[in-house]
Amino acid sequence: MRGDSFSMSIENIPDSPMVSRKKKMKIRKVFDKMTQWVTPWRSNLESPREMMILRGDVEQDEFQYASSHCLSSYYSVFVVRLAIMVMLAILIGLLTVLTWHFTRIYTKQSLKTLAYGLRYELLQRPVLRMWSVVNTTSELTTAQVKLSEYVIKKSDKPTTQEELVEMYQAMKDVTWALFASAKALNAITINYRNGFVQAFHRDPASSSTFYIFSDLKNYSINGIGPEDVSGWNNQSIHGNMSAIWYQQQLDPVTGDKLGKPLKIPPDDLINIAGISQVPDGEASWHVTVSKYMDSPLLSAALPVFDASNKSIVAVVGVTTALYSVGQLMRDLVDVHGGHIYLTSQEGYLLATSTNGPLLKNTTNGPKLMKAIDSEEWVIRAGAQWLEKTYGSKRPQEVHAENVKLGDQRYYIDSFYLNLKRLPIRGVVIIPRKFIMGKVDERAFKTLIILISASVCIFFIGCVCILILTNGVSKEMKLRAELIRQLDARRRAEASSNYKSQFLANMSHELRTPMAAVIGLLDILISDDCLSNEQYATVTQIRKCSTALLRLLNNILDLSKVESGKLVLEEAEFDLGRELEGLVDMFSVQCINQNVETVLDLSDDMPALVRGDSARLVQIFANLISNSIKFTTTGHIILRGWCENINSLHDEMSLTVDRKKPWAPMKTKLVQHRNHLQKCCKNANKMVLWFEVDDTGCGIDPSKWDSVFESFEQADPSTTRTHGGTGLGLCIVRNLVNKMGGEIKVVQKNGLGTLMRLYLILSTPETADQNIQPDFSKYGLVVLLSMYGSTARMITSKWLRTHGIATVEASDWNELTQIIRDLLEMGSRDNSFDSQNNIADSLRAELSNIKEIKNPVFVIVVDIGVLDLTTDIWKEQLNYLDRFSNKAKFAWLLKHDTSNIVKTELRRKGHVMMVNKPLYKAKMIQILEAVIKNRKRCSGLRNRGNWNSDDSSETSGEKHIDKSVQPSTLHSPVLKNYLIDATNSNDDSTSASMTQKNPEEEDWKDRLYSGIALDGKNLKSLEGIRILLAEDTPVLQRVATIMLEKMGATVTAVWDGQQAVDSLNYKSINAQDPTEEHKSSEEETANNSINPQSSLRNSSPYDLILMDCQMPKMDGYEATKAIRRAEIGTEQHIPIVALTAHAMSSDEAKCLEVGMDAYLTKPIDRNLMVSTILSLTKPSSA
Amino acid sequence: MDALIAQLQRQFRDYTISLYQQGFLDDQFTELKKLQDDGSPDFVAEVLTLFFEDCVKLISNMARALDKTTGTVDFSQVGASVHQLKGSSSSVGAKRVKALCVSFKEYCEAKNYEGCVRCLQQVDIEYKALKTKLQDMFNLEKQIIQAGGRVPQVDIN
């Protein structure tokens, strides 16, 4: 698709049918574009279009920054455009030139032919006229000659004067007749031998006709013989001054004489042909001029012979004016324009088409003019050009075009007319523009039109190309951009990948120095010689370092999870206890913020599960701390319930009320479970559901999924107000997924967020631990007087489900009323005084309670119910004290409850005090303490005091209070939640104050007991039997001492062979303790593990520490041997390698031969302890 | 009397610190001292005696192995000995000896005879120097105890 339009727009293939449709569209688009370009300046009305243009500009801007990146493509587009334009230009230019050329050539050709014909015709006519004139003259002359001969023959030698006169008269008549008949004649002359001249002459100027004759007297009849011919010449005529010339005007029509003959001077004579003109007796032609004519005359002369044809008796001359030829030429030129002239062979002008003079006036009379001397400029110039071009050797015909005369172009054509004795040359000069002028003009116009049209086409073509290629270049830019961005994305992904790998690899390197810093700070803090300021500073540094480490851990955890390197531990742990600890921890934080922290675990939750406790705690710690961050008032509830994976249907029906919005996850879970059931049918898997419910600001539903992404926070301003990296929830989700569960934000009624998650954890194979004590039979009545409503509600609900009557009170007034109702009623002898301000439901409950026989009242009082701000609390306490013999008080303290209050409470004999928050386990402990006490009380009824020797001092806690008797009660809850419980007496209210003080310290420690325990418990390896195989004496000694200090029983051997042997030997003689290389057995009193008696399995050792490089048999071989021996038995004794190598390849080798863990020398004690514990815990727990 | 004890104690403290600062000892020695208590009063001395015996034995072994006059040099045997020495020296915190062992081992693996011999000599010098220093320290300790004082805990950090 893209490629199609691409190629089309570049190459403009017109033939492809597939493209044609697109082309139409394209053309349309181009048209639109063009209209866009054309219209802007007049498109004020067309705002949408303008907007389009604006948008186009914006696009252009967008592309601007990209243009620098694809400069090469830009150039290639530019070059292509240029090439197309050049091709177009060449094409159009060629077309134009060819068109112009051909039209011009053809027109010219035809015109030229036409023009040639025209010119020829033009010249032909005057020439023909000339010809006819010459012919006429010739004929007339001949006729005259014939007539003269006839007359003269007839007279035949006149002898007398009369006869002569008579003959002359006859001649005169004949001649007149001829002359009168031929009007075109100018003159006829007869020159006789004796010198007598007879002539007729027409004068065109005065249009009169004259008869001219000479005086007859001087002429003899026979005075002239043939021998005198030589004297018969013109000279004699003109020079014959003796002769007298007469001129007589005649009537032009009749020939009658008008007036008398006049004498005329010889100068006025016309041209009379003499004997000289016919020297050889032949006819002769010449051109003459006459005084009376302004044009040349053509005169012909013929001799008249006598009868014998031997001598010339007279000469006849006929003169014709060439005037008529000139007239014709003028007529012709009038029509066609131009000039025509005729010249004689010598170049004398005979006739022209102009009115200019043909003769030149000299002192000797008019003379013929040469063409090159013509007064007419055109004729002169033409003649000069001919002269110059051809010189004397002038060809018969000349056709010249484009002759430049002056500033105009002319056609010059010259023809030669070869008349006998009078060759004539005709020249036609026609201005070029007369013939070709229009054509030239038209050709010029055509050329201009063609050029302008082609220029227009060229520009339009260029514009089209630009538009068409614009799309292409845009697309290319886009593509370049796309490629660049894809590249960038790939690089970014790669770098992100490197980053997580790098972080995962760096985890140790980052954590170690931080741990060192913190450790060093701890040492510094414990130094006594620090000043207060220094102490404060160091403490601050410690806090910051811890925060930094936590952040570091978060990031590293995340990267670890992301790079798939996180491996979850599989260890048994007490889920409830972990969560309780967590809630305890966070409640301290929350109480300051007026937020309740509530733990609500259902009873069916397994106490012990297998899994990674640290990660589990991390999940909830993250969730709860997150909730705390966003919750300013209200509560945070951590709910937990459980469903057995093997009883799908039960759990479905059981939990249906809680999981309505949970449907999709549910089905997924079912699938997941089916899968799980298939793969591990035997495993006792549990699906544990948890909810973290808060009343904070909540999360926008659109962010419900994205909050679990890394660095994602629901509200960007969170970082500013609450801090944090946005990693917490991401880690949580990763961990949850890793544990086979899912986490989701779900819809909740009211404010806040509800996070719901499930985890799939396996429970130990041991029997059901959920032994719930049955409280219902004791007739317990619990009065919950708590400030926070949520915790109170949850607790009371739980109590009621266990058959314990429960009354709630939210404040002091309510508490006092209920107490009065319940406790004082006995003294008032059942006269129940109905209180107005007690609600009906409560009253009903109270009346129910009254039905209970022999009730035991437990009053749980939140210290917050008392008014601690003033001293009223003492009076309140005194008031409550009055009922202390009827009910047992349990106090809920805050962590910041002042010592005065606590001592006062103790002074009054209140021993049951627990820290907030109150949750199930604490409640159970309170109830158990009460029940136990009651039993004792019933035993010692008369004394009326009670012992609360509860199970406070278990081994895990650091209570060294010797006054407390050892625990005898084995409740499922092994921990002590009571803050302090001393053996006190009812009447001996002066309980030992001195005794309390260390307990206070203990109580303080309790909050941080987790920290304290890790550092101080040196006996962490108690009871573990370790076989140490080490050949270096130094190391053996050091390791032995180190392990024994921590309570382990160590057997040291010197090489691998001994290790294998001792193992075999011991397994055979397991009961024999004498073989053990015993160092001082530091068995503590609490530790009941006896090596002789506690052989839970046949293995004599719990763990082997194996040096790798030993003489005789090295660690690898020994391990292989041990593992071989184990084949077929259920045993697997953990083997930890000890090596001075610190290479990962060594580790791989160690694990390959069957070792379980790996320690490097020198031995790090903590690492060793944790390794040993992780390997031996399952069997020693 | 008290003044003498105090002086001795200060002397002991300074001396110990100087040993750490000069790089003869490291944290592992501190660890070792921590392990000494009433249950095993002479533990450190015992371990150190074992260590020095070990040193004598190993060094003579190595010297024998590196002796060209007896024939070919057995680098593998030298390597094993160096490895052992490294393990024990690192366990008692003899820092200089341990550092020497590391380079010694590299020479050994590269079968560089000259390097090995040089390292052997240095190890010999170094362990003897350490022995002298520690003996001085123990003498100081004894003096303190004889004077009726307590051996102070020296915290290096």
Short mmCIF file of C-alpha atoms in Angstrom, two decimals, chain B residues 13-26 95-96 155-156:
data_model
loop_
_atom_site.label_atom_id
_atom_site.label_comp_id
_atom_site.label_asym_id
_atom_site.label_seq_id
_atom_site.Cartn_x
_atom_site.Cartn_y
_atom_site.Cartn_z
CA ARG B 13 47.03 -1.26 73.28
CA ASP B 14 49.39 0.83 71.17
CA TYR B 15 51.44 -2.16 70.25
CA THR B 16 48.45 -4.14 69.16
CA ILE B 17 47.12 -1.28 67.12
CA SER B 18 50.48 -0.85 65.49
CA LEU B 19 50.44 -4.50 64.53
CA TYR B 20 47.13 -3.99 62.83
CA GLN B 21 48.21 -0.79 61.21
CA GLN B 22 51.40 -2.27 59.88
CA GLY B 23 49.36 -4.99 58.29
CA PHE B 24 50.66 -7.90 60.31
CA LEU B 25 47.23 -8.79 61.54
CA ASP B 26 43.66 -8.39 60.42
CA LYS B 95 47.61 -10.70 56.93
CA ARG B 96 51.06 -10.26 55.44
CA ASP B 155 39.07 -2.44 69.45
CA ILE B 156 40.69 -1.84 66.14
#
